[in-house]
Coordinates of C-alpha atoms and ligand atoms in Angstrom, one line a residue:
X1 CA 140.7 101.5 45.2
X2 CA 139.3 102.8 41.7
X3 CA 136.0 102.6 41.6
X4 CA 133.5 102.4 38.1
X5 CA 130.1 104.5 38.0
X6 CA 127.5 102.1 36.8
X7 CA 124.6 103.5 34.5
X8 CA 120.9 102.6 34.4
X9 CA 120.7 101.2 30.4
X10 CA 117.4 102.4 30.1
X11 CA 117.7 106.0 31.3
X12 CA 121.1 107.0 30.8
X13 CA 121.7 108.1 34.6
X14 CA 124.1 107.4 37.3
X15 CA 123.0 104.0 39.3
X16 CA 125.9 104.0 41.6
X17 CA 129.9 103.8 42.2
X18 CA 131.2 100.3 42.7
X19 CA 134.9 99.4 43.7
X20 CA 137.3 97.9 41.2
X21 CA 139.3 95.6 42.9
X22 CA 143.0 95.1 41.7
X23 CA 145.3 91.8 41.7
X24 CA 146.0 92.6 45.9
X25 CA 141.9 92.0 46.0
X26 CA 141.7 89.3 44.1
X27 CA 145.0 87.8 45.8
X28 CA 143.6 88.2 49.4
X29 CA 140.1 86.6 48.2
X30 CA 141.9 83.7 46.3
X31 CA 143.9 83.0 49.8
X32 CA 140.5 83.0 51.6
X33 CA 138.8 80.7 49.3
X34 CA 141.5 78.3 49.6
X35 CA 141.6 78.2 53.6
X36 CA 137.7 77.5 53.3
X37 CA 138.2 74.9 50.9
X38 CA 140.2 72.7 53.9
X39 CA 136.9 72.7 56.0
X40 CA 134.5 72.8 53.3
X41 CA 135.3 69.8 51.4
X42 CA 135.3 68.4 54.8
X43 CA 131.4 69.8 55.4
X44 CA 129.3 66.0 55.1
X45 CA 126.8 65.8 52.0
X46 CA 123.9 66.3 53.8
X47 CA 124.9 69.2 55.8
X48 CA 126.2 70.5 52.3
X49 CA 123.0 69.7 50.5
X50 CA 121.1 71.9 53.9
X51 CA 122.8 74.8 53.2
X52 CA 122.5 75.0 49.5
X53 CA 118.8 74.0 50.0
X54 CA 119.2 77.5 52.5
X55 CA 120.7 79.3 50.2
X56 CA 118.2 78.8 47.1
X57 CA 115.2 79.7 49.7
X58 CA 116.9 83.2 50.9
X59 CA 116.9 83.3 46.9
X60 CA 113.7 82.6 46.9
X61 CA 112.8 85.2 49.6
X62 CA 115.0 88.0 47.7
X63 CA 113.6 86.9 44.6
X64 CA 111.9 90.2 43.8
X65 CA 114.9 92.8 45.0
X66 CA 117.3 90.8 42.6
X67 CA 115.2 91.1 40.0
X68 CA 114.3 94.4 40.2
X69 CA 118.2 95.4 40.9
X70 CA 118.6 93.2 37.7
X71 CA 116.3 95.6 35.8
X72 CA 117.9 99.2 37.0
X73 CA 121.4 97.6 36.6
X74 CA 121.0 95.3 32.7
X75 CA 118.4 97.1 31.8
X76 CA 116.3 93.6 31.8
X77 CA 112.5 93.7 31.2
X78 CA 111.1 93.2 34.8
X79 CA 109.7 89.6 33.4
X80 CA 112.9 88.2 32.3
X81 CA 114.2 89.3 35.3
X82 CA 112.2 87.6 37.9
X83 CA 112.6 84.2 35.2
X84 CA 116.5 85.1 35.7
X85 CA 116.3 85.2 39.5
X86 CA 113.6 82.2 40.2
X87 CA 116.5 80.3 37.5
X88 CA 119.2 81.0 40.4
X89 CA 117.2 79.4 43.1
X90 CA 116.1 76.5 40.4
X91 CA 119.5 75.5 40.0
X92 CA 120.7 76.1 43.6
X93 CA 118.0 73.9 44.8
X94 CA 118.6 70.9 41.8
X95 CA 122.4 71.0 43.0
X96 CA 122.0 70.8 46.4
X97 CA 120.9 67.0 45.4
X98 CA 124.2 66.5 44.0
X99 CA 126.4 66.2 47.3
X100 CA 124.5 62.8 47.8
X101 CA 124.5 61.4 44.8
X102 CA 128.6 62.0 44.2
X103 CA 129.2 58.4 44.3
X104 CA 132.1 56.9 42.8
X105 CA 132.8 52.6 41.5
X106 CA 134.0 50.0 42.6
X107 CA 135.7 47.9 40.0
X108 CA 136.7 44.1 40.2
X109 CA 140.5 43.8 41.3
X110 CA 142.8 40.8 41.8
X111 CA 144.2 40.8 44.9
X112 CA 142.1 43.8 46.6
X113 CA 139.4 46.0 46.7
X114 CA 139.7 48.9 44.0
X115 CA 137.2 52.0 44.4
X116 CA 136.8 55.6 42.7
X117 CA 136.2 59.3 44.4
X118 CA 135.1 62.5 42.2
X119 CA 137.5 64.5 44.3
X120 CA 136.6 68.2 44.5
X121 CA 139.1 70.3 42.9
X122 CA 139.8 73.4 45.3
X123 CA 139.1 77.1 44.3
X124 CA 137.5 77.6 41.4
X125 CA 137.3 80.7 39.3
X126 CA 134.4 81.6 37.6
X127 CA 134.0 84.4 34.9
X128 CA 130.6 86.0 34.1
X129 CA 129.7 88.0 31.2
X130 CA 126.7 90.9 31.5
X131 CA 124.2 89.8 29.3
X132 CA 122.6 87.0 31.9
X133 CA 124.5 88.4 35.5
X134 CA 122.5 86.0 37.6
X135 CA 122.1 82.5 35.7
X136 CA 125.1 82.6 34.7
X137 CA 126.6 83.1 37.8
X138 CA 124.1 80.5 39.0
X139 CA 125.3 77.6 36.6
X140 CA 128.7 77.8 37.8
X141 CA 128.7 78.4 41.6
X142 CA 126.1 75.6 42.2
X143 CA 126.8 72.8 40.9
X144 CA 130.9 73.8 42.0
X145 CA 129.8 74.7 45.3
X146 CA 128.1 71.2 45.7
X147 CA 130.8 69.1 44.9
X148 CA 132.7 70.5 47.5
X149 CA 134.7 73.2 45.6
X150 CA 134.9 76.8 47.0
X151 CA 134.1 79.8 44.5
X152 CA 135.4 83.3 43.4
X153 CA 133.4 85.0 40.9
X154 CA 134.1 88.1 39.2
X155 CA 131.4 89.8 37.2
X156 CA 131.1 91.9 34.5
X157 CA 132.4 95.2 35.3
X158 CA 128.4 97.0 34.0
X159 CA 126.7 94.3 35.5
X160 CA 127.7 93.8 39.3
X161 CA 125.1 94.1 41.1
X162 CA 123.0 91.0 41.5
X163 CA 126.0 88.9 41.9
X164 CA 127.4 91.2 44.9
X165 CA 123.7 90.3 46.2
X166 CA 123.9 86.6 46.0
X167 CA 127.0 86.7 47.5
X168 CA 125.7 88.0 50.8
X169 CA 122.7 86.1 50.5
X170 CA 124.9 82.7 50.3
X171 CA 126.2 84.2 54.2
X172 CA 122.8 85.0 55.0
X173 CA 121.7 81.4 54.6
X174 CA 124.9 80.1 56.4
X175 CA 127.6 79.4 53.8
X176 CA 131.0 79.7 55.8
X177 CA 133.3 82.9 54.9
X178 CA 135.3 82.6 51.4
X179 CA 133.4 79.1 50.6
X180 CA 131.4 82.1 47.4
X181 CA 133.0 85.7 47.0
X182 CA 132.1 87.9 44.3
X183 CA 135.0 90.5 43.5
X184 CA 134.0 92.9 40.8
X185 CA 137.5 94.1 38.5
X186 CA 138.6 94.7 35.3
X187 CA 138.7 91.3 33.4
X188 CA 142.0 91.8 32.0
X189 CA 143.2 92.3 35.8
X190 CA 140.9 90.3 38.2
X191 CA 139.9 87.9 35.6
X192 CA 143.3 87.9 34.1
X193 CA 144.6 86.6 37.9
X194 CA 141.9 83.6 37.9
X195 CA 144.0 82.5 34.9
X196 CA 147.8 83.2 36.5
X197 CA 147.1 82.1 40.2
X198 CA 148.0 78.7 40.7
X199 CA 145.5 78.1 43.3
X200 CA 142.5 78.6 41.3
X201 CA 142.1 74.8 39.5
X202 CA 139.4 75.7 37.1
X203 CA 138.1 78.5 35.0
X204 CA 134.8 78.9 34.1
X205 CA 134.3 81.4 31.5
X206 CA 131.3 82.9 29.2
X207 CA 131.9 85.5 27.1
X208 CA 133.4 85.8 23.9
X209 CA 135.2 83.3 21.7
X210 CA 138.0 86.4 21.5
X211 CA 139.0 86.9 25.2
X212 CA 137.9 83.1 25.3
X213 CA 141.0 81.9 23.5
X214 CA 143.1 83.7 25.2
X215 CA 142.0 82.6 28.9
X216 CA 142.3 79.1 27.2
X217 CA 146.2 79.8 26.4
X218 CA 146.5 81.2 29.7
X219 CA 145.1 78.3 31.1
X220 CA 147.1 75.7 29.2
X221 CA 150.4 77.3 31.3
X222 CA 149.6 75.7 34.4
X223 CA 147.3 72.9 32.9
X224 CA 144.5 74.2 34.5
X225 CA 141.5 73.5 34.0
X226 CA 139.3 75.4 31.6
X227 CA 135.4 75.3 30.6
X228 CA 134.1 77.6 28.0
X229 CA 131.1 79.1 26.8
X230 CA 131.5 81.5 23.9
X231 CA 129.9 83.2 21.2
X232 CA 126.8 81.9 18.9
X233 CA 125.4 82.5 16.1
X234 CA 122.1 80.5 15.3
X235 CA 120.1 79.3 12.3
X236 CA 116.5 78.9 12.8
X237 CA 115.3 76.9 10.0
X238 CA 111.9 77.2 8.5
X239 CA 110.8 74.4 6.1
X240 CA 107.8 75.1 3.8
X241 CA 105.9 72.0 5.9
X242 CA 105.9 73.9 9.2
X243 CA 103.7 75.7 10.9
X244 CA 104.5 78.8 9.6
X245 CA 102.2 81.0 12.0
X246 CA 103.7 79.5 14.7
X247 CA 107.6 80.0 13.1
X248 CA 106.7 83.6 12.5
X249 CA 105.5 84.3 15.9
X250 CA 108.9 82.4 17.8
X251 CA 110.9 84.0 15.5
X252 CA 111.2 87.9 16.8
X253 CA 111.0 86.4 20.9
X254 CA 114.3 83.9 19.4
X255 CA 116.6 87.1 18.8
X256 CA 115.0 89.9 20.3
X257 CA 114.0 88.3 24.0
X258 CA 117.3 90.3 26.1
X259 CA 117.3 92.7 23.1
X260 CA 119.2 90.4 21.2
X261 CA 121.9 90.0 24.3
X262 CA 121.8 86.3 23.9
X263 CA 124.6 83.5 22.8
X264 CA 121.3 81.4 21.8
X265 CA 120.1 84.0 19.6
X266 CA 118.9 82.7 16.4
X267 CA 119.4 85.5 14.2
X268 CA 120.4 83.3 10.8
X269 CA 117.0 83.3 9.4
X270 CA 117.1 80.4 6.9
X271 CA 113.3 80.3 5.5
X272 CA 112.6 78.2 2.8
X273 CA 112.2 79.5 -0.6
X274 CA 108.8 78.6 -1.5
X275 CA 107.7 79.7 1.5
X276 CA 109.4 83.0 1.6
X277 CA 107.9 85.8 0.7
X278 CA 105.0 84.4 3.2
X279 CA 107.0 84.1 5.8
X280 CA 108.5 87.5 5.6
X281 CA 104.8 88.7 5.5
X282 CA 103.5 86.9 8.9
X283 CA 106.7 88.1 10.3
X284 CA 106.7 91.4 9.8
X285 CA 103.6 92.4 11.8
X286 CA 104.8 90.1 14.8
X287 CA 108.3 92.0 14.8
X288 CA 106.0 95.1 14.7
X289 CA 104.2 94.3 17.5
X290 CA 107.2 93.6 19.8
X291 CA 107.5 95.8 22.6
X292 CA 110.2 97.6 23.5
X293 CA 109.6 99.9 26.3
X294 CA 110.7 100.7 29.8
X295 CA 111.4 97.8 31.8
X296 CA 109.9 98.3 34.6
X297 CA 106.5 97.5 32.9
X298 CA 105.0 93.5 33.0
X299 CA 104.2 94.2 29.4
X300 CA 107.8 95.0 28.4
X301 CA 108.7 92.4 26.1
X302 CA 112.5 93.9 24.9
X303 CA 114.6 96.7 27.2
X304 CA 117.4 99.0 25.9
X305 CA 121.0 97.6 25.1
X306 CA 123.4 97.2 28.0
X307 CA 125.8 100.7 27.0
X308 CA 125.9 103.7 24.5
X309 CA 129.3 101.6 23.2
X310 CA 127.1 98.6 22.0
X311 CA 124.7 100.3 20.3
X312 CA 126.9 101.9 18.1
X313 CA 128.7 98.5 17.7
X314 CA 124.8 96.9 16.7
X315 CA 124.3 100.1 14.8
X316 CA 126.9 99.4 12.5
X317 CA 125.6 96.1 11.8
X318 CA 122.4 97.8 10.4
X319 CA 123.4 100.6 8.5
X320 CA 125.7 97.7 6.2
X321 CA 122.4 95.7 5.7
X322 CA 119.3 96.2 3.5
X323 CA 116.5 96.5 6.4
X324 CA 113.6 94.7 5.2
X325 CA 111.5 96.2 8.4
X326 CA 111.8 97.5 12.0
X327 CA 109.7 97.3 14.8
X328 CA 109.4 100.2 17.6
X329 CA 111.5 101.2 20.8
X330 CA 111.5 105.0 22.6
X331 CA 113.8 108.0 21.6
X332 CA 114.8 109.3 24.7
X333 CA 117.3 108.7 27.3
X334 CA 118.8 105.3 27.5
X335 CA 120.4 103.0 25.0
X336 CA 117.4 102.1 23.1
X337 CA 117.5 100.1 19.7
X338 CA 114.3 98.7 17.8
X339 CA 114.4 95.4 16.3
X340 CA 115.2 95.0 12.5
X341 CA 115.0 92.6 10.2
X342 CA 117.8 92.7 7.5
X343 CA 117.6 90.9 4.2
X344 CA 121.1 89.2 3.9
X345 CA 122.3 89.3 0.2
X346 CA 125.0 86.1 1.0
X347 CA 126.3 84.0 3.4
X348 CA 129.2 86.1 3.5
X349 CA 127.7 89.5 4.5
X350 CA 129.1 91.0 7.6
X351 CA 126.1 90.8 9.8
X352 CA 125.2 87.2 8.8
X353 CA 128.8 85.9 10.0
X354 CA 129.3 87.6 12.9
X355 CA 127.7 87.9 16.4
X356 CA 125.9 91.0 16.4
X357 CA 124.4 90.7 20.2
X358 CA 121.3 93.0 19.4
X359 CA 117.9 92.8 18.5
X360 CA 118.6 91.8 14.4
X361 CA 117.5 89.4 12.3
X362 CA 119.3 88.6 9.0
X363 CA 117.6 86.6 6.5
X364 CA 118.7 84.2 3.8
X365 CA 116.7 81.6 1.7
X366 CA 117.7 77.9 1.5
X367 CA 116.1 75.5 -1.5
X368 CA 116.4 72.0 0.1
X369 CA 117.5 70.1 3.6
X370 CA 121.1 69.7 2.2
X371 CA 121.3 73.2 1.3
X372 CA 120.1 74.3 4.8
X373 CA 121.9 72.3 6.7
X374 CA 125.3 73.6 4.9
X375 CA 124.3 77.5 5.3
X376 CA 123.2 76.2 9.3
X377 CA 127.2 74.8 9.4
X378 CA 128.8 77.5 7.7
X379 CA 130.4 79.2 10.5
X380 CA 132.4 78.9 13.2
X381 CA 130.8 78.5 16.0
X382 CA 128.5 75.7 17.1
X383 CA 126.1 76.9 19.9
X384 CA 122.4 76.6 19.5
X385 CA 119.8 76.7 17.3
X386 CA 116.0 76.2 16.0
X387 CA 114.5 73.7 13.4
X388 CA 110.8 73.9 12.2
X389 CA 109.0 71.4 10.2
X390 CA 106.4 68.8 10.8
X391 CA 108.4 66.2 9.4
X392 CA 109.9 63.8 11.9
X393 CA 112.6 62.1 9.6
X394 CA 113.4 65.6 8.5
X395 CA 113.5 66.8 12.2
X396 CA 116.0 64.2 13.6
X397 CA 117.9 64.3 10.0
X398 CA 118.4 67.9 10.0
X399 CA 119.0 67.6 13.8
X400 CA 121.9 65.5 13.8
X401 CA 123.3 67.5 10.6
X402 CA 124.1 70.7 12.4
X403 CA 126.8 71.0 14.4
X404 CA 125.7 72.8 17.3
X405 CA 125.2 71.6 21.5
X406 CA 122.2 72.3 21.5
X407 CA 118.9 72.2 19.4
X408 CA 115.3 72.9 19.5
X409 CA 112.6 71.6 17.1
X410 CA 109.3 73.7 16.8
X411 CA 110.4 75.9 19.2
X412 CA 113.2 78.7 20.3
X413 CA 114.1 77.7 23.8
X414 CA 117.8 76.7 24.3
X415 CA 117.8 76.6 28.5
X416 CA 116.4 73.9 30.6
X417 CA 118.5 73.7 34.3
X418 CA 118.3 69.7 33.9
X419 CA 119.3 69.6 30.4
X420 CA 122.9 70.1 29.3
X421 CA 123.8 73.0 27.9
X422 CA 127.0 74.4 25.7
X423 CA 128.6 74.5 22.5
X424 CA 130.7 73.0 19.7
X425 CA 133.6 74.8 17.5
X426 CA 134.4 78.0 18.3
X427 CA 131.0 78.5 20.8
X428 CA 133.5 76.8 23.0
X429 CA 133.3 73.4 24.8
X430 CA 132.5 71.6 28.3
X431 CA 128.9 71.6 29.5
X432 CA 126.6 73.7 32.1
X433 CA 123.4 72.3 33.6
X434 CA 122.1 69.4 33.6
X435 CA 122.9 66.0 35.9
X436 CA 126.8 65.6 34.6
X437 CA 127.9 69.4 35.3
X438 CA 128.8 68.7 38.7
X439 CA 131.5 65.8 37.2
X440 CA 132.9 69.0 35.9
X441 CA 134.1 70.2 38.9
X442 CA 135.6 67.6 40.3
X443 CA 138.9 64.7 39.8
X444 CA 138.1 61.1 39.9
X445 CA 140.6 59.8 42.0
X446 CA 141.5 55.9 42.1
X447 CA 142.2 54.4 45.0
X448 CA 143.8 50.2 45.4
X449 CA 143.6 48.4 48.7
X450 CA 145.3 45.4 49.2
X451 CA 143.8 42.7 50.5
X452 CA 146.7 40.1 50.1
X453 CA 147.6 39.0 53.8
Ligands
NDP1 P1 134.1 89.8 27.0 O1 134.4 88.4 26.6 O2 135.1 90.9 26.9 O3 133.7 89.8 28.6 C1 133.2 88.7 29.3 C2 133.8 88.6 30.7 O4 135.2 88.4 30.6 C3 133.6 89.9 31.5 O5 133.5 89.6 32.9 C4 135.0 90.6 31.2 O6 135.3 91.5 32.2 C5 135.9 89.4 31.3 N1 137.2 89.6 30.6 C6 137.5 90.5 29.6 N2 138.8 90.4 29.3 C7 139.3 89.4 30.0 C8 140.6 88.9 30.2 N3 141.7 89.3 29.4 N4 140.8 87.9 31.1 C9 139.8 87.5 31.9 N5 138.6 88.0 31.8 C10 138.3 88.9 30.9 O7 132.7 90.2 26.4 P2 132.2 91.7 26.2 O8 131.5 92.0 27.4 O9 133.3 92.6 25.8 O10 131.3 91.5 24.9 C11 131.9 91.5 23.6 C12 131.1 90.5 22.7 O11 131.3 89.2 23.2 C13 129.6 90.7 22.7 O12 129.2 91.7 21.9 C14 129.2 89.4 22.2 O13 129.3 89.3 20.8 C15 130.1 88.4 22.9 N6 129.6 87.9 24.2 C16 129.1 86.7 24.2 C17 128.6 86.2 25.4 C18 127.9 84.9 25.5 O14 127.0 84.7 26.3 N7 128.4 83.9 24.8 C19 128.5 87.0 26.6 C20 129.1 88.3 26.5 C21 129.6 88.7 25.3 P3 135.0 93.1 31.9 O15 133.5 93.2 32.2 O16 135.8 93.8 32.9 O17 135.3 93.3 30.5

């Protein structure tokens, strides 16, 4: 079996090898997954709801190796990691309430007794991208493994590491053999055969609205089942009634938090322009003050990039743009970028369209609501996104004007575990998190009894 050399982002070096598993692999783990289905399904929902209550406390006990493997293999700061791996058991433990709550109806019939089942769907396939290894990971395989469904996952081929971990943690804490198996591979091979095997009913996949679409055609050949959660690119609005201290200190943790890594990444800087030049002024010393610096340290606020291939693709970004001002990061080894601000000229300038995926901000001034709700719309994707103003009409106006899932006001978070989460247009569609993801991942099957003697 091939095997892929992964590399510490932040110092350039050798981590370690890790196999590449080919269509045979992901054939044999598929078959596996679907003989554990038979007795899983079968497992009661309290006895479910134990062992994914298990699972989220050995978690919980590794809590501090995942996230420090998190940080040698993403690059991660050490913080974000621990947040990342204390998310996993979060959502683990909120999901393990779902196996007893999966009720179905019972709906008025003539002649009978009519009633409803959300039936679990079988082996589900679930794609992760390497920006967030481990929440990602997390929001599919818990709430599919608590309606009954078994799991292969196949992670990013840079970013394997923590979900290889959970994987034996979910045996550790007593989930049968093949009910969660992590098989790291090429995408376009192992991810590729999630698509093509007829016994994998769903797909979940995050990543980019590119390899997206195609997973989606793929999908539609056997009418199987598809959620996706793709690429973003995110207005944060900043009306001249805000708080503007508060905008301009948000503002660089919105983008730069994962070194700009992030599908929730607001870096379409729309800033009123009577406030402006202000603005730019309170933000400058914040994004100055960011700090970017080894990973390993609590007071690491931003690591390096994920590989030496995406900074050049970030880099190019930058050198089309007119950099209003940079903050910091260190010059040696490891794939180290320091946040920049770039002053957009238009709405059609490369770096204000398109998903960079790095620690930049483009700017752009709006004149009124109408205007900045247009600029907020003008693109194809639908994801996320940030409002600021101490307005409440304007708030909930300007809210329900933007097309995107999901929406913040006054503040830059995106990510709640018991709040739905996902996008609209091209950011992709279906819904993570939250009380109705488990519905996701199952079939609501109908079932008539006659009563007529
Ligand atoms: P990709 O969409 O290529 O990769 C995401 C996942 O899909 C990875 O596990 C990848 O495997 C897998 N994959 C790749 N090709 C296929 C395929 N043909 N069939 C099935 N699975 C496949 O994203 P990249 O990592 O290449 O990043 C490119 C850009 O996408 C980023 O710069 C960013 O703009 C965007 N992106 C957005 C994300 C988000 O959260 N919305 C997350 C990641 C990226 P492998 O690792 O082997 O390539």
């Amino acid at each position: 079996m091939d095997s892929l050399d992964l590399i510490n982002p932040a110092t350039g070096a050798v981590l370690q090898g890790v196999p590449m598993n080919g269509i045979a692999e992901a054939d044999a783990a598929i078959a596996r997954a679907q003989r554990a289905f038979e007795s899983w399904r079968q497992v009661a929902p309290g006895d479910r709801a134990r062992l994914l209550r298990r699972f989220a406390d050995v978690v919980d006990a590794h809590a501090e190796e995942l996230a420090q493997l998190e940080v040698r293999n993403s690059g991660h700061t050490i913080g974000n990691a621990r947040w990342e791996a204390g998310n996993v058991r979060d959502v683990l433990e909120y999901y393990a309430a779902a196996p007893e709550r999966l009720t179905g109806r019972q709906i008025p019939v003539a002649g009978g007794i009519d009633m409803t089942f959300h039936e679990p769907l079988g082996v589900v396939g679930i794609i992760v991208p390497w920006n967030f290894p481990m929440p990602i990971a997390g929001w599919g395989f818990a709430p599919a493994l608590a309606a009954g469904n078994t799991v292969v996952l196949k992670p990013a081929e840079l970013t394997p590491l923590t979900a290889l971990r959970l994987a034996e943690l979910a045996l550790e804490a007593g989930l049968p053999e093949g009910v969660f198996t992590v098989l790291p591979g090429r995408g376009d091979v192992v991810g590729q055969r999630f698509v093509t095997h007829p016994a994998v009913r769903k797909v979940c996949f995050t990543g980019s609205t590119r390899v997206g679409k195609s997973i989606m055609a793929g999908c539609a050949d056997q009418v199987k089942r598809v959620t996706l959660e793709l690429g973003g690119k995110n207005a944060n609005i900043v009306f001249a009634d805000s708080d503007l201290e508060k905008a301009a200190a948000s503002a660089p943790g919105g983008v730069f938090d994962n070194a700009g890594q992030d599908c929730c990444a607001r870096s379409r800087l729309l800033v009123q322009d009577s406030v402006y030049d202000r603005f730019l002024s309170l933000l400058e010393p914040a994004v100055k003050a960011y700090r970017v610096e080894d990973p390993r340290l609590d007071t690491a606020e931003m690591g390096p990039l994920i590989s030496a291939a995406h900074r050049e693709k970030v880099a190019s970004y930058t050198a089309e743009g007119e950099v209003a001002f940079t903050g910091t990061a260190p010059d040696g080894d490891g794939w180290w970028f320091p946040p920049t601000v770039l002053l957009a000229q238009s709405a059609s300038d490369r770096h204000w369209r398109e998903e960079v995926f790095g620690p930049v901000i483009s700017v752009l001034p709006f004149h009124d609501e109408a205007e900045a709700i247009a600029l907020a719309n003008d693109t194809e994707y639908g994801l996320s996104g940030s409002i600021w103003t101490r307005d409440l009409g304007r708030a909930l106006r300007v809210s329900r004007g933007v097309d995107t899932g999901n929406l913040s006001v006054n503040s830059h978070s995106s990510v709640r575990y018991w709040t739905p989460f996902g996008g609209m247009k091209q950011s992709g569609f279906g819904r993570e998190l939250g009380p109705d993801a488990v519905l996701g991942f199952t079939d609501v099957k109908n079932v008539f009894i006659s009563t007529e003697s």
